[in-house]
PDB file of C-alpha atoms in Angstrom:
ATOM      1  CA  ASP A   1      23.014  20.072  -1.319  1.00 97.00           C
ATOM      2  CA  ILE A   2      23.977  16.769   0.563  1.00 98.00           C
ATOM      3  CA  GLN A   3      25.223  14.638  -0.874  1.00 98.00           C
ATOM      4  CA  MET A   4      25.335  10.716  -0.565  1.00 98.00           C
ATOM      5  CA  THR A   5      28.470   8.187  -1.482  1.00 98.00           C
ATOM      6  CA  GLN A   6      27.572   4.558  -1.635  1.00 98.00           C
ATOM      7  CA  SER A   7      30.505   2.061  -1.660  1.00 98.00           C
ATOM      8  CA  PRO A   8      30.999  -0.595  -3.617  1.00 98.00           C
ATOM      9  CA  SER A   9      29.416   0.762  -6.671  1.00 98.00           C
ATOM     10  CA  SER A  10      29.227  -3.126  -7.441  1.00 98.00           C
ATOM     11  CA  VAL A  11      29.393  -6.271  -4.905  1.00 98.00           C
ATOM     12  CA  SER A  12      29.766 -10.042  -6.351  1.00 97.00           C
ATOM     13  CA  ALA A  13      27.923 -12.611  -4.129  1.00 96.00           C
ATOM     14  CA  SER A  14      26.688 -16.308  -3.651  1.00 96.00           C
ATOM     15  CA  VAL A  15      23.300 -17.391  -2.037  1.00 96.00           C
ATOM     16  CA  GLY A  16      23.902 -17.364   1.648  1.00 97.00           C
ATOM     17  CA  ASP A  17      27.072 -14.602   1.739  1.00 97.00           C
ATOM     18  CA  ARG A  18      26.781 -11.666   4.528  1.00 98.00           C
ATOM     19  CA  VAL A  19      26.885  -8.415   2.748  1.00 98.00           C
ATOM     20  CA  THR A  20      27.336  -5.276   3.403  1.00 98.00           C
ATOM     21  CA  MET A  21      27.150  -1.866   1.554  1.00 98.00           C
ATOM     22  CA  THR A  22      28.069   1.620   3.014  1.00 98.00           C
ATOM     23  CA  CYS A  23      26.262   4.734   2.458  1.00 98.00           C
ATOM     24  CA  ARG A  24      28.046   8.312   3.265  1.00 98.00           C
ATOM     25  CA  ALA A  25      26.469  11.509   3.475  1.00 98.00           C
ATOM     26  CA  SER A  26      28.675  15.059   3.035  1.00 98.00           C
ATOM     27  CA  GLN A  27      27.492  16.475   6.120  1.00 98.00           C
ATOM     28  CA  ALA A  28      25.536  15.163   9.078  1.00 98.00           C
ATOM     29  CA  ILE A  29      22.012  13.608   8.606  1.00 97.00           C
ATOM     30  CA  SER A  30      21.215  12.663  12.366  1.00 96.00           C
ATOM     31  CA  SER A  31      19.329   9.333  11.369  1.00 97.00           C
ATOM     32  CA  TYR A  32      17.193  10.361   8.789  1.00 97.00           C
ATOM     33  CA  LEU A  33      18.454   7.669   6.713  1.00 98.00           C
ATOM     34  CA  ALA A  34      16.406   5.085   4.223  1.00 98.00           C
ATOM     35  CA  TRP A  35      17.707   2.045   2.061  1.00 98.00           C
ATOM     36  CA  TYR A  36      16.059   1.213  -1.184  1.00 98.00           C
ATOM     37  CA  GLN A  37      16.248  -1.944  -3.633  1.00 98.00           C
ATOM     38  CA  GLN A  38      15.368  -1.806  -6.767  1.00 98.00           C
ATOM     39  CA  LYS A  39      15.180  -4.562  -9.867  1.00 98.00           C
ATOM     40  CA  PRO A  40      15.133  -3.705 -13.248  1.00 96.00           C
ATOM     41  CA  GLY A  41      12.200  -2.163 -14.642  1.00 96.00           C
ATOM     42  CA  LYS A  42      10.261  -2.080 -11.415  1.00 97.00           C
ATOM     43  CA  ALA A  43       9.934   1.318  -8.936  1.00 98.00           C
ATOM     44  CA  PRO A  44      12.442   1.518  -5.621  1.00 98.00           C
ATOM     45  CA  LYS A  45      10.775  -0.575  -2.916  1.00 98.00           C
ATOM     46  CA  LEU A  46      11.997   0.962   0.919  1.00 98.00           C
ATOM     47  CA  LEU A  47      13.840  -1.472   3.294  1.00 98.00           C
ATOM     48  CA  ILE A  48      14.635   0.822   6.531  1.00 98.00           C
ATOM     49  CA  TYR A  49      13.945   4.366   7.105  1.00 97.00           C
ATOM     50  CA  VAL A  50      15.564   6.069  10.186  1.00 96.00           C
ATOM     51  CA  ALA A  51      18.759   4.508   9.487  1.00 97.00           C
ATOM     52  CA  SER A  52      17.163   1.166  11.582  1.00 98.00           C
ATOM     53  CA  ARG A  53      13.871   0.182  11.240  1.00 97.00           C
ATOM     54  CA  LEU A  54      12.966  -2.214   9.140  1.00 98.00           C
ATOM     55  CA  GLN A  55       9.602  -0.834   6.456  1.00 97.00           C
ATOM     56  CA  SER A  56       6.676  -3.835   7.314  1.00 96.00           C
ATOM     57  CA  GLY A  57       7.331  -6.488   4.890  1.00 97.00           C
ATOM     58  CA  VAL A  58      10.692  -6.737   4.405  1.00 98.00           C
ATOM     59  CA  PRO A  59      12.386 -10.321   5.634  1.00 98.00           C
ATOM     60  CA  ALA A  60      14.508 -10.123   8.519  1.00 98.00           C
ATOM     61  CA  ARG A  61      18.009 -10.882   6.881  1.00 98.00           C
ATOM     62  CA  PHE A  62      17.748  -6.815   5.554  1.00 98.00           C
ATOM     63  CA  SER A  63      19.296  -4.125   8.448  1.00 98.00           C
ATOM     64  CA  GLY A  64      20.675  -0.648   9.109  1.00 98.00           C
ATOM     65  CA  SER A  65      22.187   0.402  11.330  1.00 98.00           C
ATOM     66  CA  GLY A  66      24.438   4.296  11.364  1.00 98.00           C
ATOM     67  CA  SER A  67      24.173   7.910  12.282  1.00 98.00           C
ATOM     68  CA  GLY A  68      25.046  11.159  11.614  1.00 98.00           C
ATOM     69  CA  THR A  69      26.946  10.412   8.640  1.00 98.00           C
ATOM     70  CA  ASP A  70      28.382   6.599   8.458  1.00 98.00           C
ATOM     71  CA  PHE A  71      25.381   4.554   7.323  1.00 98.00           C
ATOM     72  CA  THR A  72      25.705   0.956   6.435  1.00 98.00           C
ATOM     73  CA  LEU A  73      23.015  -1.861   5.640  1.00 98.00           C
ATOM     74  CA  THR A  74      23.660  -5.498   5.330  1.00 98.00           C
ATOM     75  CA  ILE A  75      21.698  -8.902   3.979  1.00 98.00           C
ATOM     76  CA  SER A  76      23.179 -11.232   6.253  1.00 98.00           C
ATOM     77  CA  SER A  77      21.994 -14.247   4.162  1.00 97.00           C
ATOM     78  CA  LEU A  78      21.398 -13.350   0.480  1.00 97.00           C
ATOM     79  CA  GLN A  79      18.843 -15.015  -0.903  1.00 97.00           C
ATOM     80  CA  PRO A  80      18.254 -15.471  -5.483  1.00 95.00           C
ATOM     81  CA  GLU A  81      15.330 -12.392  -4.987  1.00 96.00           C
ATOM     82  CA  ASP A  82      17.863 -10.048  -3.587  1.00 97.00           C
ATOM     83  CA  PHE A  83      19.772  -9.800  -6.768  1.00 95.00           C
ATOM     84  CA  ALA A  84      19.132  -6.137  -7.196  1.00 98.00           C
ATOM     85  CA  THR A  85      20.819  -2.189  -6.727  1.00 98.00           C
ATOM     86  CA  TYR A  86      20.647  -0.687  -3.677  1.00 98.00           C
ATOM     87  CA  TYR A  87      20.136   2.990  -3.025  1.00 98.00           C
ATOM     88  CA  CYS A  88      20.507   5.150  -0.070  1.00 98.00           C
ATOM     89  CA  GLN A  89      18.812   8.422   0.228  1.00 98.00           C
ATOM     90  CA  GLN A  90      18.617  11.164   2.675  1.00 98.00           C
ATOM     91  CA  ALA A  91      15.532  12.850   4.012  1.00 97.00           C
ATOM     92  CA  SER A  92      17.003  15.598   6.838  1.00 96.00           C
ATOM     93  CA  SER A  93      17.067  18.419   4.446  1.00 96.00           C
ATOM     94  CA  PHE A  94      15.551  19.449   0.662  1.00 97.00           C
ATOM     95  CA  PRO A  95      16.992  18.461  -1.562  1.00 97.00           C
ATOM     96  CA  LEU A  96      16.613  15.177  -0.565  1.00 98.00           C
ATOM     97  CA  THR A  97      19.176  13.294  -2.592  1.00 98.00           C
ATOM     98  CA  PHE A  98      20.336   9.548  -3.188  1.00 98.00           C
ATOM     99  CA  GLY A  99      23.391   7.383  -3.485  1.00 98.00           C
ATOM    100  CA  GLY A 100      24.218   6.010  -6.697  1.00 98.00           C
ATOM    101  CA  GLY A 101      23.766   2.910  -5.933  1.00 98.00           C
ATOM    102  CA  THR A 102      25.287  -0.976  -5.059  1.00 98.00           C
ATOM    103  CA  LYS A 103      24.489  -3.295  -7.091  1.00 98.00           C
ATOM    104  CA  VAL A 104      24.495  -7.173  -5.485  1.00 98.00           C
ATOM    105  CA  GLU A 105      25.412  -9.380  -8.771  1.00 96.00           C
ATOM    106  CA  ILE A 106      25.612 -13.175  -8.215  1.00 88.00           C
ATOM    107  CA  LYS A 107      29.327 -14.744  -8.280  1.00 88.00           C
TER     108      LYS A 107
ATOM    109  CA  GLU B   1      -4.034  -1.708  -0.725  1.00 88.00           C
ATOM    110  CA  VAL B   2      -2.388   1.684  -1.453  1.00 89.00           C
ATOM    111  CA  GLN B   3      -1.862   1.899  -5.035  1.00 95.00           C
ATOM    112  CA  LEU B   4      -0.611   4.709  -6.932  1.00 97.00           C
ATOM    113  CA  LEU B   5      -1.215   5.271 -11.237  1.00 97.00           C
ATOM    114  CA  GLU B   6       0.829   7.815 -12.486  1.00 96.00           C
ATOM    115  CA  SER B   7       0.106   8.816 -16.041  1.00 97.00           C
ATOM    116  CA  GLY B   8       1.125  11.518 -18.765  1.00 97.00           C
ATOM    117  CA  GLY B   9       4.344  11.202 -19.675  1.00 97.00           C
ATOM    118  CA  GLY B  10       4.813  10.500 -23.637  1.00 97.00           C
ATOM    119  CA  LEU B  11       7.155  12.264 -26.478  1.00 98.00           C
ATOM    120  CA  VAL B  12       7.716  16.192 -26.618  1.00 98.00           C
ATOM    121  CA  GLN B  13       9.707  18.835 -27.887  1.00 98.00           C
ATOM    122  CA  PRO B  14      12.374  20.160 -26.337  1.00 98.00           C
ATOM    123  CA  GLY B  15      10.378  23.792 -25.140  1.00 98.00           C
ATOM    124  CA  GLY B  16       7.632  21.952 -24.783  1.00 98.00           C
ATOM    125  CA  SER B  17       4.885  20.938 -21.947  1.00 98.00           C
ATOM    126  CA  LEU B  18       3.351  17.544 -20.413  1.00 98.00           C
ATOM    127  CA  ARG B  19       1.689  17.713 -17.167  1.00 98.00           C
ATOM    128  CA  LEU B  20       1.201  14.273 -15.502  1.00 98.00           C
ATOM    129  CA  SER B  21      -0.709  12.841 -13.459  1.00 98.00           C
ATOM    130  CA  CYS B  22      -0.621  10.296 -10.281  1.00 97.00           C
ATOM    131  CA  ALA B  23      -4.009   8.963  -9.145  1.00 96.00           C
ATOM    132  CA  ALA B  24      -3.737   7.649  -5.220  1.00 95.00           C
ATOM    133  CA  SER B  25      -6.001   5.066  -4.453  1.00 93.00           C
ATOM    134  CA  GLY B  26      -6.091   3.318  -0.788  1.00 92.00           C
ATOM    135  CA  PHE B  27      -5.534   5.491   1.644  1.00 89.00           C
ATOM    136  CA  THR B  28      -6.609   9.232   3.183  1.00 88.00           C
ATOM    137  CA  LEU B  29      -3.988  11.772   0.562  1.00 88.00           C
ATOM    138  CA  ARG B  30      -4.017  14.260   2.529  1.00 90.00           C
ATOM    139  CA  SER B  31      -2.382  12.886   5.521  1.00 91.00           C
ATOM    140  CA  TYR B  32       0.754  12.715   3.416  1.00 94.00           C
ATOM    141  CA  ALA B  33       3.238  14.873   1.931  1.00 95.00           C
ATOM    142  CA  MET B  34       4.348  14.048  -1.671  1.00 96.00           C
ATOM    143  CA  SER B  35       6.541  13.485  -3.893  1.00 97.00           C
ATOM    144  CA  TRP B  36       7.910  12.854  -8.026  1.00 98.00           C
ATOM    145  CA  VAL B  37      11.085  11.427  -8.430  1.00 98.00           C
ATOM    146  CA  ARG B  38      12.564  10.681 -11.675  1.00 98.00           C
ATOM    147  CA  GLN B  39      15.283   8.227 -13.318  1.00 98.00           C
ATOM    148  CA  ALA B  40      17.535   8.338 -16.517  1.00 98.00           C
ATOM    149  CA  PRO B  41      17.940   5.445 -18.017  1.00 95.00           C
ATOM    150  CA  GLY B  42      21.024   3.822 -15.961  1.00 94.00           C
ATOM    151  CA  LYS B  43      20.712   5.809 -13.907  1.00 97.00           C
ATOM    152  CA  GLY B  44      20.077   6.331 -10.064  1.00 97.00           C
ATOM    153  CA  PRO B  45      17.066   8.064  -8.527  1.00 98.00           C
ATOM    154  CA  GLU B  46      16.685  11.498  -8.480  1.00 98.00           C
ATOM    155  CA  TRP B  47      14.816  13.641  -6.508  1.00 98.00           C
ATOM    156  CA  VAL B  48      12.408  16.352  -8.464  1.00 98.00           C
ATOM    157  CA  SER B  49       9.900  17.877  -6.074  1.00 98.00           C
ATOM    158  CA  ALA B  50       7.505  17.490  -2.675  1.00 97.00           C
ATOM    159  CA  ILE B  51       4.139  18.964  -1.616  1.00 95.00           C
ATOM    160  CA  SER B  52       3.041  18.767   1.705  1.00 94.00           C
ATOM    161  CA  GLY B  53       0.034  17.263   2.907  1.00 91.00           C
ATOM    162  CA  SER B  54      -1.818  20.222   3.107  1.00 89.00           C
ATOM    163  CA  GLY B  55      -0.022  21.050  -0.609  1.00 89.00           C
ATOM    164  CA  ASP B  56       0.480  24.398   1.500  1.00 93.00           C
ATOM    165  CA  SER B  57       3.988  24.128   0.912  1.00 95.00           C
ATOM    166  CA  THR B  58       6.298  23.008  -2.352  1.00 97.00           C
ATOM    167  CA  TYR B  59       9.630  22.331  -2.473  1.00 97.00           C
ATOM    168  CA  TYR B  60      11.910  21.497  -5.848  1.00 98.00           C
ATOM    169  CA  ALA B  61      15.041  20.007  -6.853  1.00 98.00           C
ATOM    170  CA  ASP B  62      17.042  23.520  -8.699  1.00 98.00           C
ATOM    171  CA  SER B  63      17.583  21.703 -11.984  1.00 98.00           C
ATOM    172  CA  VAL B  64      13.309  22.089 -12.058  1.00 98.00           C
ATOM    173  CA  LYS B  65      12.980  24.736 -10.151  1.00 98.00           C
ATOM    174  CA  GLY B  66      10.844  27.865 -11.686  1.00 98.00           C
ATOM    175  CA  ARG B  67       9.932  25.514 -14.401  1.00 98.00           C
ATOM    176  CA  PHE B  68       8.007  22.644 -12.908  1.00 98.00           C
ATOM    177  CA  THR B  69       5.071  23.485 -10.406  1.00 98.00           C
ATOM    178  CA  PHE B  70       3.173  20.317  -8.060  1.00 97.00           C
ATOM    179  CA  SER B  71      -0.154  20.886  -7.302  1.00 95.00           C
ATOM    180  CA  ARG B  72      -2.577  18.584  -5.702  1.00 92.00           C
ATOM    181  CA  ASP B  73      -6.499  17.949  -5.419  1.00 91.00           C
ATOM    182  CA  ASN B  74      -7.057  16.305  -2.232  1.00 86.00           C
ATOM    183  CA  SER B  75     -10.842  15.554  -3.013  1.00 89.00           C
ATOM    184  CA  LYS B  76      -9.713  13.792  -6.086  1.00 93.00           C
ATOM    185  CA  ASN B  77      -7.056  11.462  -4.514  1.00 93.00           C
ATOM    186  CA  THR B  78      -5.194  13.251  -7.336  1.00 95.00           C
ATOM    187  CA  VAL B  79      -1.332  14.697  -7.314  1.00 97.00           C
ATOM    188  CA  TYR B  80      -0.146  16.847 -10.622  1.00 97.00           C
ATOM    189  CA  LEU B  81       3.026  17.732 -11.855  1.00 98.00           C
ATOM    190  CA  GLN B  82       3.521  20.704 -15.176  1.00 98.00           C
ATOM    191  CA  MET B  83       6.574  19.952 -16.255  1.00 98.00           C
ATOM    192  CA  ASN B  84       7.105  23.016 -19.052  1.00 98.00           C
ATOM    193  CA  SER B  85      10.266  24.305 -20.997  1.00 98.00           C
ATOM    194  CA  LEU B  86      10.932  20.373 -20.964  1.00 98.00           C
ATOM    195  CA  ARG B  87      14.728  19.591 -22.114  1.00 98.00           C
ATOM    196  CA  ALA B  88      16.416  16.641 -23.434  1.00 98.00           C
ATOM    197  CA  GLU B  89      18.701  15.969 -19.825  1.00 98.00           C
ATOM    198  CA  ASP B  90      14.254  15.677 -18.052  1.00 98.00           C
ATOM    199  CA  THR B  91      14.152  12.727 -20.607  1.00 98.00           C
ATOM    200  CA  ALA B  92      13.416  10.186 -17.562  1.00 98.00           C
ATOM    201  CA  VAL B  93      10.769   8.040 -15.960  1.00 98.00           C
ATOM    202  CA  TYR B  94       8.932  10.197 -13.126  1.00 98.00           C
ATOM    203  CA  TYR B  95       7.534   8.414 -10.203  1.00 98.00           C
ATOM    204  CA  CYS B  96       5.170  10.340  -7.392  1.00 98.00           C
ATOM    205  CA  ALA B  97       6.108   8.479  -4.170  1.00 98.00           C
ATOM    206  CA  LYS B  98       4.352   8.675  -1.008  1.00 96.00           C
ATOM    207  CA  GLY B  99       6.055   9.357   2.805  1.00 94.00           C
ATOM    208  CA  ALA B 100       6.141   7.031   4.973  1.00 93.00           C
ATOM    209  CA  VAL B 101       4.807   9.020   8.201  1.00 89.00           C
ATOM    210  CA  SER B 102       2.054  11.035   8.064  1.00 87.00           C
ATOM    211  CA  GLY B 103       2.497  14.655   8.697  1.00 85.00           C
ATOM    212  CA  TYR B 104       6.199  14.845   7.459  1.00 88.00           C
ATOM    213  CA  ASP B 105       7.636  16.219   4.239  1.00 87.00           C
ATOM    214  CA  LEU B 106      10.655  15.901   4.769  1.00 89.00           C
ATOM    215  CA  ASP B 107      10.637  11.482   4.235  1.00 92.00           C
ATOM    216  CA  ALA B 108      11.409   8.297   2.649  1.00 96.00           C
ATOM    217  CA  PHE B 109       9.016   6.733   0.463  1.00 97.00           C
ATOM    218  CA  ASP B 110       7.027   3.713   1.369  1.00 96.00           C
ATOM    219  CA  MET B 111       5.196   3.576  -1.560  1.00 97.00           C
ATOM    220  CA  TRP B 112       5.900   4.387  -5.536  1.00 98.00           C
ATOM    221  CA  GLY B 113       3.714   4.195  -8.819  1.00 97.00           C
ATOM    222  CA  GLN B 114       4.699   2.121 -11.606  1.00 97.00           C
ATOM    223  CA  GLY B 115       6.291   5.099 -13.201  1.00 97.00           C
ATOM    224  CA  THR B 116       5.453   7.461 -16.490  1.00 98.00           C
ATOM    225  CA  MET B 117       8.096   7.614 -19.091  1.00 98.00           C
ATOM    226  CA  VAL B 118       9.155  11.217 -20.214  1.00 98.00           C
ATOM    227  CA  THR B 119      10.998  11.591 -23.644  1.00 98.00           C
ATOM    228  CA  VAL B 120      12.130  14.905 -24.277  1.00 98.00           C
ATOM    229  CA  SER B 121      13.684  15.074 -28.195  1.00 97.00           C
ATOM    230  CA  SER B 122      13.018  16.356 -31.450  1.00 95.00           C
TER     231      SER B 122
END
């Protein structure tokens, strides 16, 4: 199975900050990586797929990069509605696996 | 509007069974792979099972293999997860999720249901 490791597990930031988080796969997954945002009590929401493609309707302040084993999600200017937990997910092989999450908290 | 609506969750004793349903609307169900993803309280998402658009191929996490069965009825725009021999560790919110790209079994999920809670406890 491919293990997905996210870091940091949490980050404290202020509105307007640039926030970067990483996801590392235990083996190469090409660009088959997705990012999700999840708020308490809600289902995850797809932000980015195939590592860098912005899902329709997602604000352009979200961007993704990387390939192989190392990936990054960046929020260019944090907005109040962005405080949430973010998960990566590999879609390279079954079983599909998620990272442990990065919680973005208010500083 | 694209929508997924799960039902069938509830409280069940260890060793019991439940059948979850997920009704799809707003898209052609047979064109997309579907998955079940669960999330235990306070934990991250865990993929459980996937089924191809045609229903010919199914995939399972090791933790549920042999106990859960994923099926679909494209004529009813509904997918199902039959869960047998339930264990306490199966307790979670279960989401059905739609594959983002038509025709791909391995995929991200661009639409999720609201989730249905399954509690396994005596």
